[in-house]
Structure formats: structure tokens, C-alpha cells
PDB file of C-alpha atoms in Angstrom:
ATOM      1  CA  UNK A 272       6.843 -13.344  -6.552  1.00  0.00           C
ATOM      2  CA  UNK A 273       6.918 -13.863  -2.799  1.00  0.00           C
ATOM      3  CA  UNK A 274       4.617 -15.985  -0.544  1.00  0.00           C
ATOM      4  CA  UNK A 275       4.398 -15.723   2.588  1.00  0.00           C
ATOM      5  CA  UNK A 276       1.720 -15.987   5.614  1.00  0.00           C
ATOM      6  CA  UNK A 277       0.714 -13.524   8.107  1.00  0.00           C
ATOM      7  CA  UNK A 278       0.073 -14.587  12.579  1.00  0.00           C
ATOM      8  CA  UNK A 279      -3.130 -15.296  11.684  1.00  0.00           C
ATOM      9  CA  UNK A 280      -2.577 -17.552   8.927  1.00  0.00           C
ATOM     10  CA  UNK A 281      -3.765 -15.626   6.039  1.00  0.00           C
ATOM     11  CA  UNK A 282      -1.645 -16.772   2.852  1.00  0.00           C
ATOM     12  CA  UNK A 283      -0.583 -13.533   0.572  1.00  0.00           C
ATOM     13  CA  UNK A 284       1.087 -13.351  -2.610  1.00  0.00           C
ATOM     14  CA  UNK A 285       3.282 -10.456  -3.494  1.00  0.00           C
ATOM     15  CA  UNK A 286       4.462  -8.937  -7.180  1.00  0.00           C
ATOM     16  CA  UNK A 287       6.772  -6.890  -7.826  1.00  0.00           C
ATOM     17  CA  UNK A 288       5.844  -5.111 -11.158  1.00  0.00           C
ATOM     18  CA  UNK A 289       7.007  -1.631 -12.523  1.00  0.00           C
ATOM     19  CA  UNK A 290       3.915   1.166 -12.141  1.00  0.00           C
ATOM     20  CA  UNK A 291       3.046   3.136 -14.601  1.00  0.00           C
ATOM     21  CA  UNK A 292       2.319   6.512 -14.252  1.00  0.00           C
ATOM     22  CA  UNK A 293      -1.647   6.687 -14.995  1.00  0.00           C
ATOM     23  CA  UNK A 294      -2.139  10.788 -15.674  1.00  0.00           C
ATOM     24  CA  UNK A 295      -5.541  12.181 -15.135  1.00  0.00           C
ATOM     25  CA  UNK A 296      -6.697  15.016 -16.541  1.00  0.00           C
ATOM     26  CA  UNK A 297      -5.665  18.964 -15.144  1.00  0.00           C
ATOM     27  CA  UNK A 298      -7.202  20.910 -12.541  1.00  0.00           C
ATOM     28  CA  UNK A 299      -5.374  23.871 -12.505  1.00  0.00           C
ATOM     29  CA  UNK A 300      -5.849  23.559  -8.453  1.00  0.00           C
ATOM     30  CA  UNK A 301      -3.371  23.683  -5.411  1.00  0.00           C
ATOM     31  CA  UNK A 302      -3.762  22.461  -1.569  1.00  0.00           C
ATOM     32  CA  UNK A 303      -1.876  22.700   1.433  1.00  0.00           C
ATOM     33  CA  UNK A 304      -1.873  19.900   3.826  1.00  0.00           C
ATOM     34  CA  UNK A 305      -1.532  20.268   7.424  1.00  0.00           C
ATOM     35  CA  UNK A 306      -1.305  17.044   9.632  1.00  0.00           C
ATOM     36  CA  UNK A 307      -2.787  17.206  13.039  1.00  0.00           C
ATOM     37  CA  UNK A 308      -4.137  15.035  16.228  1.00  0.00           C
ATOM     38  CA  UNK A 309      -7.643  16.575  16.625  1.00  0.00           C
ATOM     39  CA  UNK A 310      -8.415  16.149  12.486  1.00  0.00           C
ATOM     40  CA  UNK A 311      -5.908  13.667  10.717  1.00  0.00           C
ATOM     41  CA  UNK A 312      -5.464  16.087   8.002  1.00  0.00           C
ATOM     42  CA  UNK A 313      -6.540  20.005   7.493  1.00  0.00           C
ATOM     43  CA  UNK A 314      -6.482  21.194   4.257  1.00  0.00           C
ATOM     44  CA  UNK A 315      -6.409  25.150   2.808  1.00  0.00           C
ATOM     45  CA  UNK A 316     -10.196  23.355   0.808  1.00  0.00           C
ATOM     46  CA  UNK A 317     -13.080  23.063   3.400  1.00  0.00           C
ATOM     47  CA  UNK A 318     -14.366  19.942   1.719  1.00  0.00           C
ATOM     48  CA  UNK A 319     -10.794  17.951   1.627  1.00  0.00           C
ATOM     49  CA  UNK A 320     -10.277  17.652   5.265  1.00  0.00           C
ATOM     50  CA  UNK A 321     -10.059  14.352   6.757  1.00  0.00           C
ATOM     51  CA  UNK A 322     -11.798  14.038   9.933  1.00  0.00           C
ATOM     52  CA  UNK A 323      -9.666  11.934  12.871  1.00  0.00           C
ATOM     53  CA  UNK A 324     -12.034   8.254  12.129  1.00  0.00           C
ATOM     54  CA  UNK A 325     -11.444   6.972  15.628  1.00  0.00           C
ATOM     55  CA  UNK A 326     -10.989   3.295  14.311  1.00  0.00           C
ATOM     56  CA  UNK A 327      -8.983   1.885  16.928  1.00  0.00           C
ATOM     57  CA  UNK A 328     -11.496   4.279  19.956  1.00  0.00           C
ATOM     58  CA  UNK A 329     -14.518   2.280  18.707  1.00  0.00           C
ATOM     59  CA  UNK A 330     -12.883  -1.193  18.725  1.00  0.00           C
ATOM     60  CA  UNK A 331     -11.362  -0.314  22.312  1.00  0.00           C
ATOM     61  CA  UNK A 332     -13.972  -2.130  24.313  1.00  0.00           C
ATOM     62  CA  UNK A 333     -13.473  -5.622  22.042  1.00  0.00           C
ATOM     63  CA  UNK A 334      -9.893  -5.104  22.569  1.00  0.00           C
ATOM     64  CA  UNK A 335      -9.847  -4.637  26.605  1.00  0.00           C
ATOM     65  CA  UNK A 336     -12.346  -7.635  26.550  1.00  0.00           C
ATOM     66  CA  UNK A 337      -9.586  -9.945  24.268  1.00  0.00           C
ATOM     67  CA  UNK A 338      -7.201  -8.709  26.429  1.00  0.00           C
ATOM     68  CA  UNK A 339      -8.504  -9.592  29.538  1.00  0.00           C
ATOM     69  CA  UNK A 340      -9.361 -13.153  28.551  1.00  0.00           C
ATOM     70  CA  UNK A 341      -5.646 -13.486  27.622  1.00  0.00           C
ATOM     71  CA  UNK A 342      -4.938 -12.558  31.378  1.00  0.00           C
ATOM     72  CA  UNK A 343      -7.138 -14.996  32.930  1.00  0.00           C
ATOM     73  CA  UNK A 344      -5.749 -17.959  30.931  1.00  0.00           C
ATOM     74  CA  UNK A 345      -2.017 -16.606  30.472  1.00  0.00           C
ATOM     75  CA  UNK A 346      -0.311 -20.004  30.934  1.00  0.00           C
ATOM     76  CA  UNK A 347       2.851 -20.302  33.091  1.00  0.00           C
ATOM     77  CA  UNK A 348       5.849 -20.310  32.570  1.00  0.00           C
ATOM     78  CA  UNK A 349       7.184 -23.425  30.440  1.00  0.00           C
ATOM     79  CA  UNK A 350       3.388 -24.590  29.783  1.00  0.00           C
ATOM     80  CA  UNK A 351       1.726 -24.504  27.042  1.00  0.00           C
ATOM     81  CA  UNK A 352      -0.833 -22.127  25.615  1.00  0.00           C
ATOM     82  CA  UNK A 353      -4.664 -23.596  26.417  1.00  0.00           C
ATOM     83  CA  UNK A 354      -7.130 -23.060  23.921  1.00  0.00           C
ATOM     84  CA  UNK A 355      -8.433 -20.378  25.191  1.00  0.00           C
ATOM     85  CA  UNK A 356      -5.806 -18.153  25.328  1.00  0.00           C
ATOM     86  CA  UNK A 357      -4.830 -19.590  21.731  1.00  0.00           C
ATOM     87  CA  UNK A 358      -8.397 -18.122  20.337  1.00  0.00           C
ATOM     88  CA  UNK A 359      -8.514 -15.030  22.312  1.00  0.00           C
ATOM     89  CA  UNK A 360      -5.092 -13.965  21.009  1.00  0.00           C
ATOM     90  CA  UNK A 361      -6.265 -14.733  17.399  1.00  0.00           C
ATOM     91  CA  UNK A 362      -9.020 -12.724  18.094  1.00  0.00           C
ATOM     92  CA  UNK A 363      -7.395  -9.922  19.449  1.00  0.00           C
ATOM     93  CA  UNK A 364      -4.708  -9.989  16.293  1.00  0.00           C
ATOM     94  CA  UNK A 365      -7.929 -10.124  13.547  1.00  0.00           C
ATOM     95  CA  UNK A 366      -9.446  -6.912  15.767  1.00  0.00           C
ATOM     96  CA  UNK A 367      -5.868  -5.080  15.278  1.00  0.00           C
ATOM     97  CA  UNK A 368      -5.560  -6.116  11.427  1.00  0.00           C
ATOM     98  CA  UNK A 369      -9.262  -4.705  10.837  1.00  0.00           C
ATOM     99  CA  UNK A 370      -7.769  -1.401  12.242  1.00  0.00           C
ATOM    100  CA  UNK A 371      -4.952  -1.241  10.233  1.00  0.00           C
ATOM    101  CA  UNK A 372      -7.108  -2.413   7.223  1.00  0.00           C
ATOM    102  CA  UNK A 373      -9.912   0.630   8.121  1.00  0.00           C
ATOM    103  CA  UNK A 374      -7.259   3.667   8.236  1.00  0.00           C
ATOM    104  CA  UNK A 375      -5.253   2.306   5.295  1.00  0.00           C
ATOM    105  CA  UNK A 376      -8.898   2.546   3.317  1.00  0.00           C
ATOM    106  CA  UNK A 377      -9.424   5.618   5.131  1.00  0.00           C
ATOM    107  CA  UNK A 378      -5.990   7.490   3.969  1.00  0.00           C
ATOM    108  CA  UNK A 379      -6.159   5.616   0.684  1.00  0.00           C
ATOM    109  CA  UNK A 380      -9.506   6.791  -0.502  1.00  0.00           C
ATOM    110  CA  UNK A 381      -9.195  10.225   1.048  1.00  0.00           C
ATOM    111  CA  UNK A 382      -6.245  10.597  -1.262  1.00  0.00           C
ATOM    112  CA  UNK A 383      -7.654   9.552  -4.374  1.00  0.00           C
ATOM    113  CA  UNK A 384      -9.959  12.243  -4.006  1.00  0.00           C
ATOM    114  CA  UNK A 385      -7.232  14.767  -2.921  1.00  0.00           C
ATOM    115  CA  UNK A 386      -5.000  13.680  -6.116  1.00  0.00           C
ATOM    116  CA  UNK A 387      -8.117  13.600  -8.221  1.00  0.00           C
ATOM    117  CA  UNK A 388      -9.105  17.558  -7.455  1.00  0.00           C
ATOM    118  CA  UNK A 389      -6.006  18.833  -7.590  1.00  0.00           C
ATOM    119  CA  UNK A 390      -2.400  19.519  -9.855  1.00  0.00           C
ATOM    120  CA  UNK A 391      -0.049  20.198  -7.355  1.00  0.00           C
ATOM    121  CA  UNK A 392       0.058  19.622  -3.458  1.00  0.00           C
ATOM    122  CA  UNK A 393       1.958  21.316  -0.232  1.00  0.00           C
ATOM    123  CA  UNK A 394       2.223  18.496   2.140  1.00  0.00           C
ATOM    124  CA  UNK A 395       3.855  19.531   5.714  1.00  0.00           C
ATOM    125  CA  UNK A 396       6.660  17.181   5.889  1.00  0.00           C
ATOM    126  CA  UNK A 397       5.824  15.688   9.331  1.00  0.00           C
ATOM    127  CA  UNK A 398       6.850  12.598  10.766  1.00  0.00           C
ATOM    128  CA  UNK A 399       4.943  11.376  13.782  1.00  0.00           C
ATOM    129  CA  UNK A 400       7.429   9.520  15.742  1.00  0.00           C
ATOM    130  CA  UNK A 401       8.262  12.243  18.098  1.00  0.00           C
ATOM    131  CA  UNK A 402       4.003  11.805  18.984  1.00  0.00           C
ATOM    132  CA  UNK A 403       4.713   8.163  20.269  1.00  0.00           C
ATOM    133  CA  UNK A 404       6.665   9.661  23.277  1.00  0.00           C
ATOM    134  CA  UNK A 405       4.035  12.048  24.135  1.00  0.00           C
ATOM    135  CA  UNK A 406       0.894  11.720  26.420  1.00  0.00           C
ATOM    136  CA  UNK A 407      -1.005  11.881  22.541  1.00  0.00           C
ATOM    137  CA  UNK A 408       0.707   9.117  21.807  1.00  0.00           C
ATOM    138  CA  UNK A 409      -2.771   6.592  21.044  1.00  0.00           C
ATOM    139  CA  UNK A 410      -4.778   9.201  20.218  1.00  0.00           C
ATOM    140  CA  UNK A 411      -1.588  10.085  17.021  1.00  0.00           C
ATOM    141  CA  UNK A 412      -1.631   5.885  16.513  1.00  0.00           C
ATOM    142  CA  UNK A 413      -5.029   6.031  15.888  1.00  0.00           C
ATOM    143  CA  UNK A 414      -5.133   9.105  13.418  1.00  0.00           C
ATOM    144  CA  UNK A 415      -2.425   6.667  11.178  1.00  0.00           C
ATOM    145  CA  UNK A 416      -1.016  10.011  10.095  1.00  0.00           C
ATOM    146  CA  UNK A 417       2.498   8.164   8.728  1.00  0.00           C
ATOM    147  CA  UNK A 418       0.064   5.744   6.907  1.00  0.00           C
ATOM    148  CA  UNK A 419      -2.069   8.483   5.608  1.00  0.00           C
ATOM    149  CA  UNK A 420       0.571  10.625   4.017  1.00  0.00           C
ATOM    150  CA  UNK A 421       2.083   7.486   2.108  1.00  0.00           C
ATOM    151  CA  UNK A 422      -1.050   6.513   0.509  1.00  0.00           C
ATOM    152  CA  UNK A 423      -1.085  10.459  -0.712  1.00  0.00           C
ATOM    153  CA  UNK A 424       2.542  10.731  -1.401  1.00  0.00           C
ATOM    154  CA  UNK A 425       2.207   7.194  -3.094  1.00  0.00           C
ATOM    155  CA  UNK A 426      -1.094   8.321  -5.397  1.00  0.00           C
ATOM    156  CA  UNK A 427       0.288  11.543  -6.410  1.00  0.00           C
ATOM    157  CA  UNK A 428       3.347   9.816  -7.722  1.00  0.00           C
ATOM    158  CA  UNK A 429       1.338   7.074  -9.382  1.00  0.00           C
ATOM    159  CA  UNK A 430      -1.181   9.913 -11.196  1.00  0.00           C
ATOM    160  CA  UNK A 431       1.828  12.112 -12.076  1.00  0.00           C
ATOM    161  CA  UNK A 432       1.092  15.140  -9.585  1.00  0.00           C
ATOM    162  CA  UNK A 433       3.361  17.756  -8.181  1.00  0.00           C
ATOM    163  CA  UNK A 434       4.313  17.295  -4.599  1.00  0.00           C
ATOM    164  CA  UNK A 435       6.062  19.791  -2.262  1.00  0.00           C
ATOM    165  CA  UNK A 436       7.339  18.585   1.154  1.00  0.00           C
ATOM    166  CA  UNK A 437       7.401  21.603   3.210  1.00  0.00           C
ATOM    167  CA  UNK A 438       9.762  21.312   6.576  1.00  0.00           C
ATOM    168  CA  UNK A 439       6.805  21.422   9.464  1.00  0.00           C
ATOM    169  CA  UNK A 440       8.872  24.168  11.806  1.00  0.00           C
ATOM    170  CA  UNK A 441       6.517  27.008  12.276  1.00  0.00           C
ATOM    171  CA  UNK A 442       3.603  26.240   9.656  1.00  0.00           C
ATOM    172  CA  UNK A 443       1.256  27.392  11.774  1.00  0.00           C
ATOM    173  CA  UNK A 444       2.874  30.336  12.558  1.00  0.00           C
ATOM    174  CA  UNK A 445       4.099  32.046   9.686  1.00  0.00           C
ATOM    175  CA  UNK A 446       1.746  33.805   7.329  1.00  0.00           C
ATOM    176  CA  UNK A 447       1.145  32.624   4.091  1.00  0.00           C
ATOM    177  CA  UNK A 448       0.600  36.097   2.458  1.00  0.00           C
ATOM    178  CA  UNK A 449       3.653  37.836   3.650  1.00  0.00           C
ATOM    179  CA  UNK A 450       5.488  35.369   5.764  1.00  0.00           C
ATOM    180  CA  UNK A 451       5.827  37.196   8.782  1.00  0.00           C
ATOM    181  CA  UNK A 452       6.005  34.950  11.792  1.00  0.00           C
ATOM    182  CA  UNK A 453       3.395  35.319  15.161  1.00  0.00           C
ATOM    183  CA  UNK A 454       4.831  35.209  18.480  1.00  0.00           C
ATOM    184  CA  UNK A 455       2.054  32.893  19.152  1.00  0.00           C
ATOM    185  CA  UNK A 456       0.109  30.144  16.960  1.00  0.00           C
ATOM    186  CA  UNK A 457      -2.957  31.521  16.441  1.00  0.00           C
ATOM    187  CA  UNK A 458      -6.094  29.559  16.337  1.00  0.00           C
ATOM    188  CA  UNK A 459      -6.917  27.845  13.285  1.00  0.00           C
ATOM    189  CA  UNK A 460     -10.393  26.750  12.429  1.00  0.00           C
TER     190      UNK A 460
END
């Protein structure tokens, strides 16, 4: 067991116990999953996609508002922090960890369903680090793809499914039927 406590001075206790792989019953269904900016996940079933939340765009205005209170009472250099700074950087940290705490039960409940509906899943193999160096960069933060795909990849495993990692090069341009490859992506739905 490990204890430890987080900036804002939340106490947490942490097991480490095997898992057990909890099957649930067959489907006899497959999905493809196709990570994306505009929706956090598209999937080849209509009523499995995961729409982009926008956690972090709503809480925006709090967090420019914690952020400029830090500015005014930034202390200098050598002093210390006053107390106003102190609470509007605690603040500001509690608005962040609700964030993280919303898309983690975002992607975690989206793929309980997923797992649930379905045997076997196609999941593009995309890693969004190459997003934080683009002018999307916030806007791929906020859609906590990385966190998203390990609560799947993470569920599947614990209810025994079938996952496929498929290399994301040219998903969206080859065709699925006969795998012929467009000059151009074409427009997807």
C-alpha cells in the first residue's frame, strides 16, 4: 500500500492487487474506433460516438479569472506568497483536478458501454503527442483522447475483449471494402 498526498492536500491510498478478468456475456458485435479533434471518438455504430465534452472550454472563464488574481498578487522575488495568491492558486489547482476528474468519467463510462456492446474492437492506434505542437493543441488537451483510449484499452482487458491496434497512417483514406487508397480523405460524416 502507498500513501501519499496530492498539491491540494487530498490524502489517497493506493493498492496494488491482481485484477481479475470479469467476462460478460457475448455479443457477437465488432467496432472500429477512430480518434479525432472535432468528436473525441467516431465509431463505425452511430450511437457509440463520443461527442468532444468541452470540459476544460466551459471552466475557461473560472480559470482566466484564478489566473488573473495570481497576477495581481504574484509576490516578488524572495518574498513570500500572501494569502491571496496562496487561495487563488488552490483554487485554480481544484478547477484543473475537476477537469481531469470530468474526462476521466467521461472516457471511463463511454467505455463501459463500448466494452459492454461489443466482442471485439479496432482501435486506431493514435497517440496525441504530435497534437501538442500544433495550433489544436488545447482544443486535443481538452478532448483527453490519450486518457480516453486507456480507460477503453484498460476495460476491454479487464472484461476479457478482443482488441486490435490498427497503425493510424491512412485510416481515413483507405477503403474498408477493398482497400484501395483515395488520393484525397474524403469527408466523413
Amino acid at each position: 500500500m502507498r500513501v501519499y498526498r496530492d498539491s491540494l492536500g487530498h490524502w489517497y491510498a493506493s493498492f496494488v492487487v491482481p485484477a481479475e478478468v470479469q467476462p460478460l456475456p457475448a455479443t457477437g458485435r465488432v467496432i472500429g474506433i477512430d480518434w479525432g479533434v472535432k468528436e473525441t471518438a467516431t465509431t463505425t455504430s452511430d450511437p457509440h460516438d463520443l461527442p468532444h465534452a468541452r470540459h476544460g472550454r466551459k471552466a475557461q472563464a473560472k480559470l482566466t479569472r484564478y489566473d488573473r488574481m495570481m497576477a495581481r498578487r504574484e509576490p516578488a522575488k524572495g518574498q513570500a506568497a500572501s494569502k491571496g495568491y496562496r487561495e487563488a492558486r488552490k483554487w485554480r489547482a481544484k478547477t484543473y483536478q475537476k477537469i481531469a476528474r470530468q474526462r476521466q468519467d467521461t472516457g471511463r463510462k463511454w467505455a463501459k458501454k463500448v466494452v459492454r456492446d461489443h466482442d471485439a474492437l479496432a482501435v486506431e492506434d493514435f497517440k496525441p503527442k504530435f497534437l501538442a505542437k500544433s495550433t489544436m493543441a488545447r482544443k486535443a488537451a481538452d478532448a483527453a483522447i490519450g486518457a480516453t483510449k486507456k480507460a477503453l484499452l484498460e476495460m476491454a482487458r479487464k472484461h476479457g475483449r478482443i482488441v486490435h491496434l490498427v497503425h493510424p497512417a491512412h485510416t481515413t483514406m483507405d477503403c474498408a471494402q477493398c482497400g484501395a487508397r483515395t488520393k484525397h480523405a474524403p469527408p466523413l460524416p
